[in-house]
XYZ file of C-alpha atoms in Angstrom:
375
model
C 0.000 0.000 0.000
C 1.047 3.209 -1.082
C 2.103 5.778 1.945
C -0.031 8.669 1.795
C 1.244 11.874 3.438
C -1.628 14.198 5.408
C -0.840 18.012 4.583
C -1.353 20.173 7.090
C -4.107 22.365 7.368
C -3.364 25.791 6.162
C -3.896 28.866 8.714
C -3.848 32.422 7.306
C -1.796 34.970 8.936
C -4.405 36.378 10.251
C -5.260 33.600 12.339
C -2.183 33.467 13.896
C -1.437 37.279 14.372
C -4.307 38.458 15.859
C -3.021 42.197 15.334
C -2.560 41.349 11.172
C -6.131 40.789 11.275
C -7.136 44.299 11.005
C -5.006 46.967 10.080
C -6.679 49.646 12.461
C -6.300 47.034 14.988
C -4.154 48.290 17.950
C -1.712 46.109 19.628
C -2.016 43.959 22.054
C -6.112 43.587 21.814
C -7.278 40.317 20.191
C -9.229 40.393 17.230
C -12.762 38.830 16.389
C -13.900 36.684 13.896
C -14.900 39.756 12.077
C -11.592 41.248 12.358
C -12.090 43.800 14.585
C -10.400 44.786 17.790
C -12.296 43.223 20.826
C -11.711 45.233 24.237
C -10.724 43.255 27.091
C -13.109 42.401 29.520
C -13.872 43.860 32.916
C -12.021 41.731 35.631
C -14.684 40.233 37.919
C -14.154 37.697 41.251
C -16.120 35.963 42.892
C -17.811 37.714 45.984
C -20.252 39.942 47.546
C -19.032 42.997 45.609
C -17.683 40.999 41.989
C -16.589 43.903 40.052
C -14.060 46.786 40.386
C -17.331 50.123 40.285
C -19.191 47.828 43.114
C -16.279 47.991 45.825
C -16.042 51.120 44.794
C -19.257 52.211 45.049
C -19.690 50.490 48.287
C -16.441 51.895 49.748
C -17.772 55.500 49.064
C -20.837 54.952 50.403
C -19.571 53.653 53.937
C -16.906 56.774 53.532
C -19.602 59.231 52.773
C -21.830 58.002 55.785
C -19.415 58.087 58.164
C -18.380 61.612 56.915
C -21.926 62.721 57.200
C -21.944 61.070 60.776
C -19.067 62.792 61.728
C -20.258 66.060 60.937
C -23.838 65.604 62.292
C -21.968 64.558 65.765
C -19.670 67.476 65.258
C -23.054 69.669 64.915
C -24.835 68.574 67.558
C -22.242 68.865 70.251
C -21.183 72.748 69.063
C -24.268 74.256 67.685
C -25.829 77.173 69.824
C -23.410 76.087 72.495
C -23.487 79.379 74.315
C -20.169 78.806 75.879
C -16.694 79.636 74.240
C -15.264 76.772 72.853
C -12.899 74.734 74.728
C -14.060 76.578 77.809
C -14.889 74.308 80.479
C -18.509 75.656 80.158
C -18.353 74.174 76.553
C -17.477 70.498 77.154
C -19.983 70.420 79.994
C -23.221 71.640 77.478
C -21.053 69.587 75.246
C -20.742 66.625 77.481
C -25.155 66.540 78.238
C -25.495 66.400 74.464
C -23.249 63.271 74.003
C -25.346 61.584 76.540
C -28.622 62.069 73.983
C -25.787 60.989 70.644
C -25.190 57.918 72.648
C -28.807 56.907 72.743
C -29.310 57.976 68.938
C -26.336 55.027 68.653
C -27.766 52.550 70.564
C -31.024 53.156 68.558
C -29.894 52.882 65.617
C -28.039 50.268 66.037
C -30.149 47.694 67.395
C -33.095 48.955 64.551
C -31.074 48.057 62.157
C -29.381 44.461 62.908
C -32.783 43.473 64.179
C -34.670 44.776 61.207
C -32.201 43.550 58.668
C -32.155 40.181 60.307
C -35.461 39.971 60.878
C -36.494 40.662 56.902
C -33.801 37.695 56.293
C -35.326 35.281 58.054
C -39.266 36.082 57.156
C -37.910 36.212 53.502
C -39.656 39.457 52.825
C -38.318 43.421 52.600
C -41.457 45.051 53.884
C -41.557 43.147 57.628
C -40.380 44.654 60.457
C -40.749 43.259 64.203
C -42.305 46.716 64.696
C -45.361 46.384 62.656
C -45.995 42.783 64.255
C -47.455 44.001 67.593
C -44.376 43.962 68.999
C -44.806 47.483 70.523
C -48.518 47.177 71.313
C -47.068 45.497 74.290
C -44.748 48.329 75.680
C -48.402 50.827 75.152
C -50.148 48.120 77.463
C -47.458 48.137 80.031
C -46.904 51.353 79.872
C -51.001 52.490 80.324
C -51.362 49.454 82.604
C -49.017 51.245 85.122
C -50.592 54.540 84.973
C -54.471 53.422 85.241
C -53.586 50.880 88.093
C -51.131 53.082 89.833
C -52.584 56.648 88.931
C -50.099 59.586 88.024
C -46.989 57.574 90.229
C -47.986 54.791 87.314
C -44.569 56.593 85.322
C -42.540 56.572 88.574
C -43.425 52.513 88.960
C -42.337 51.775 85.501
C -39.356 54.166 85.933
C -35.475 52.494 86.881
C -33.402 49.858 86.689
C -35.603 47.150 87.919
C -38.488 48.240 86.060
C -36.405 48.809 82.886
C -35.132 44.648 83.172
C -38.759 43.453 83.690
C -39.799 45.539 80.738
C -37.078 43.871 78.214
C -37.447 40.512 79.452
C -41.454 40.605 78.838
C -41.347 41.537 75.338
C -38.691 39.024 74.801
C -40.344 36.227 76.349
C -43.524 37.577 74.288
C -41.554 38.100 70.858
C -39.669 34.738 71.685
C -43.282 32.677 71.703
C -44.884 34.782 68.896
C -42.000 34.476 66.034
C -40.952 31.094 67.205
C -44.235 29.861 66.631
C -44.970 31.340 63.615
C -41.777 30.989 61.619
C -40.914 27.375 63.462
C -43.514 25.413 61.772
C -44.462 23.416 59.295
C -47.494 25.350 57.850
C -45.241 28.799 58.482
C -46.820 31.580 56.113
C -45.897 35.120 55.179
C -50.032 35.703 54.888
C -50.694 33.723 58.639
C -47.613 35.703 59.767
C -49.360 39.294 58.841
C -52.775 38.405 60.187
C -51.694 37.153 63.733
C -49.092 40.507 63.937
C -52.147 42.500 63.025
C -54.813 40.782 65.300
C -52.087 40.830 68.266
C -51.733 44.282 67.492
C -55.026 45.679 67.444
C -56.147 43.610 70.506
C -53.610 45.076 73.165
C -54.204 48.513 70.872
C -57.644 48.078 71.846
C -56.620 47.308 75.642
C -55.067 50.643 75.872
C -57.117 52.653 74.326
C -59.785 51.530 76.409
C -57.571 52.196 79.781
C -56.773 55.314 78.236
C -59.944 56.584 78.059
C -61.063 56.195 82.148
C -57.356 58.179 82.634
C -57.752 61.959 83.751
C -56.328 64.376 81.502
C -53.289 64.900 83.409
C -52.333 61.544 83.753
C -53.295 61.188 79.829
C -50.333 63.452 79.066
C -48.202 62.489 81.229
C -48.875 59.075 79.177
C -48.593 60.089 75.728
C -45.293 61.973 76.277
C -43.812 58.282 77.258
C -45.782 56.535 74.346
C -44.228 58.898 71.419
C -40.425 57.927 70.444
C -38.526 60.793 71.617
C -35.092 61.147 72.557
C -35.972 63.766 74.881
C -37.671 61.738 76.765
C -35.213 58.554 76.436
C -33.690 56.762 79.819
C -30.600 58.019 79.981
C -28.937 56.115 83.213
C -30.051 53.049 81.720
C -27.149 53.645 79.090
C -24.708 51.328 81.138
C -26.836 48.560 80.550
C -28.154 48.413 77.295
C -24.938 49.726 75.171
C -23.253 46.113 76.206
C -26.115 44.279 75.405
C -26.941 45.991 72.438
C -22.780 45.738 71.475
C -22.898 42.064 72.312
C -26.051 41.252 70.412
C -24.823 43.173 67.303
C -21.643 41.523 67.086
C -23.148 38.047 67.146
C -25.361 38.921 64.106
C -22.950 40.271 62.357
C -20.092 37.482 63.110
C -23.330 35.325 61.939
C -23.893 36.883 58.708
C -22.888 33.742 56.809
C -25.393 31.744 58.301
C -28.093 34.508 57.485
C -26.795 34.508 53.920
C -27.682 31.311 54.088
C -31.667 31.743 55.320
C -31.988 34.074 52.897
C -31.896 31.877 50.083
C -34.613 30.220 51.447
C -35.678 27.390 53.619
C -35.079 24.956 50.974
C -31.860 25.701 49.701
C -30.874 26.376 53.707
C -31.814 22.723 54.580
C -29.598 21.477 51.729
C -26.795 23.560 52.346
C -26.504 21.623 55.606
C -28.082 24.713 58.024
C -30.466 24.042 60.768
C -33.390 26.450 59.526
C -35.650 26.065 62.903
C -32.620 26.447 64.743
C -30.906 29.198 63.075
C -34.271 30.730 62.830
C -35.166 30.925 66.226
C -31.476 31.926 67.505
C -31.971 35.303 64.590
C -35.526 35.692 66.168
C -34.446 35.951 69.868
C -31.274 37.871 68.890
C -33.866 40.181 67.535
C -36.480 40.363 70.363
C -33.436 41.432 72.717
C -32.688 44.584 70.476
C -36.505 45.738 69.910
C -36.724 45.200 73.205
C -34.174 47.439 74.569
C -34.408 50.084 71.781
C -38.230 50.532 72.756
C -37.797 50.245 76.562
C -35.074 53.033 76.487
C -37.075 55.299 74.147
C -40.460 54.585 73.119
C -41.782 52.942 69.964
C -40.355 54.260 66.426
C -42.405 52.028 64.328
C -41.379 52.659 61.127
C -37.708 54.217 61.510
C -35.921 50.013 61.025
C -38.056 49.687 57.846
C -36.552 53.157 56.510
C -32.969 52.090 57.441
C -33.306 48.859 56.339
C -34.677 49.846 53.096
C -32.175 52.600 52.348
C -28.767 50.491 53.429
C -30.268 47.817 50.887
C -30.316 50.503 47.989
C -26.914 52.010 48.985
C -25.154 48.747 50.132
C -26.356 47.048 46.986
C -25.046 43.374 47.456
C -26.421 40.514 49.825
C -23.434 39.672 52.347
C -25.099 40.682 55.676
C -21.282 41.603 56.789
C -21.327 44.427 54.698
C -25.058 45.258 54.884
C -24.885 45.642 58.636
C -22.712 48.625 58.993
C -23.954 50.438 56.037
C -27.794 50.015 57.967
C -26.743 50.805 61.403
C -24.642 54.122 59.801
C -27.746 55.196 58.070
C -29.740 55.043 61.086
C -27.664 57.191 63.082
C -27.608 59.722 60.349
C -31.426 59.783 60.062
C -32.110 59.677 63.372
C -29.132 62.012 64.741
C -29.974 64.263 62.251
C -33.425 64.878 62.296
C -32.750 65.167 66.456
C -30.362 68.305 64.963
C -32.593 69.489 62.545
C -35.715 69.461 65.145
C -34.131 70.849 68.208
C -31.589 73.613 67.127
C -33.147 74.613 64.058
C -37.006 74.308 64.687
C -37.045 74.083 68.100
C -38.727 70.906 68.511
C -36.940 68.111 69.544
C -39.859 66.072 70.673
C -41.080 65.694 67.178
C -38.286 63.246 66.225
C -40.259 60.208 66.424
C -43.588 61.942 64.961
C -41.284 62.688 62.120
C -39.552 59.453 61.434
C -42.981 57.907 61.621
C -44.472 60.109 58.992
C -41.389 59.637 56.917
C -41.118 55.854 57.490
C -44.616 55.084 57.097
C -44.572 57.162 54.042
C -41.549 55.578 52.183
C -43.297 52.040 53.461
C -46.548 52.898 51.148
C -44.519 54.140 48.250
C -42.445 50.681 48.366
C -45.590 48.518 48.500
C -47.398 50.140 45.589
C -44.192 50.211 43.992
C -43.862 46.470 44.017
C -47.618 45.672 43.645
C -47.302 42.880 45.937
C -46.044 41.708 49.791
């Protein structure tokens, strides 16, 4: 048999000079089958934040909140301070307005781990533990005192005793509530909503009934301690709930991969090899703990962890809970710190900060649900 020699296949220049291919082509860039330059492509990784513009973007946001923070602290501890500055005078006025920046902190803070975390676990943007009857309870206490006890009802409910009590009950009652609901079986968003809003309006409709047989002066005395205000807030209490507020944050945020996790879903948490109930329940008391202390130390701010939440989503723009965290709890302080500026040096009204982040929570809450058209 005859050898028979195989040619090899022929290859145009172009093919193997990628820069021949096109004479407009500039070096170094490959071409495409049409002969034109192709750019090169934008480097990704894998991640919370996968491209270049995302870290960023994220990195400027965290450096413009904190910037805005600082100034806003800055603010509040200098303006109108009748007292030259660095007098002695000065730190002291200076010194009485920290106190009030400390509880804006400690606010903000525990509204927005335990509204983040608590959105992650229901599976749904629009929940918060506020909205769930949570603070219905804190009204009943609160009115319960002053119609059994008369106008020393605020004095019974008032130190460090009191203050204790008051955290542990709406834990213990937050604790039963969520893990019952979101512990099941037959857990639904829809059951979820309708025994939040029947819990709610029942112990609504408890104190406005007490409130009604209260006299007038004891009925003001009431509604100045059932309005958020930071005027108003329990300052010596500070000692107490900053660590447990501090502690409580840190272990939801050095458990944001495990809430990464829940927030894909029940399903793909099981498989995944997570505990759902578990983890669930451990998120949902972590929560209770910070509701409860925010609300005990200054009144109910219903709306204010759905606003924070919602705008560290939009500025944060990834899903690592690591990162959303400190972008949430930066944005509440802003908010919160300065409408408490805004109100009280330039309006002169600094009991009006939780009438105001009501009426701008609850309306940013309707605009998002008609936005999306659905729960």
């Amino acid at each position: 048999m005859a050898d028979v020699t195989l040619a090899p296949p022929r290859v145009s220049a172009a093919r193997l000079d990628p820069a021949s291919a096109h004479p407009d082509a500039p070096a170094g860039l490959p071409a495409g089958r049409s002969g034109r330059a192709t750019p090169p492509r934008t480097a990704r990784a894998s991640g919370p934040l996968p491209t270049a513009s995302g870290r960023r973007r994220y990195t400027l946001v965290v450096a413009g909140l904190i910037g805005l923070a600082v100034l806003i602290t800055i603010g509040s501890l200098a303006w109108a301070n009748p007292m030259p500055v660095g007098s002695p005078g000065f730190w002291l006025i200076a010194e009485m307005r920290a106190t009030n920046l400390a509880v804006i902190a400690v606010v903000a803070c525990a509204q927005a781990f335990a509204t983040v975390a608590f959105q992650t676990v229901t599976g749904n943007r629009i929940l918060t533990p506020s909205i769930m009857g949570f603070e219905s309870l804190y009204r009943v206490v609160q009115t319960a005192a002053v119609f059994v006890l008369g106008g020393t009802g605020v004095a019974a409910v008032t130190g460090l005793v009191p203050f204790l009590a008051q955290v542990a009950l709406m834990v213990a009652f937050a604790t039963l509530l969520y893990g019952w609901l979101f512990s099941g079986r037959n857990s639904s968003l829809h059951v979820t909503l309708l025994v939040g809003i029947i819990l709610g309006a029942g112990l609504g409709a408890i104190a406005t009934f007490m409130q009604r047989l209260l006299t007038p002066s004891e009925f003001d005395v009431l509604t100045a301690r059932l309005i958020g205000s930071i005027a108003t807030a329990q300052t010596s209490y500070l000692w107490v709930a900053v660590p447990i507020v501090a502690v409580v944050c840190a272990v939801l945020w050095l458990r944001s991969g495990t809430l990464n996790v829940l927030g894909l879903g029940r399903a793909a948490a099981v498989n995944l090899g997570v505990d759902h109930r578990r983890q669930t329940l451990i998120v949902l008391v972590l929560t209770a703990v910070l509701m409860a202390v925010s609300t005990a130390l200054v009144g109910p701010m219903t709306f204010l962890g759905f606003l924070v939440a919602m705008l560290a989503y939009q500025l944060s723009d990834t899903y690592c809970h690591r990162r959303i965290f400190p972008v949430a709890a930066l944005v509440g302080f802003v908010v919160l710190a300065g409408a408490h500026l805004l109100l009280k040096h330039v309006f002169y009204a600094e009991g009006s900060v939780g009438i105001i982040i009501e009426l701008v929570g609850g309306s940013f809450f309707l605009i998002h649900l008609l936005r999306k058209g659905r729960l």
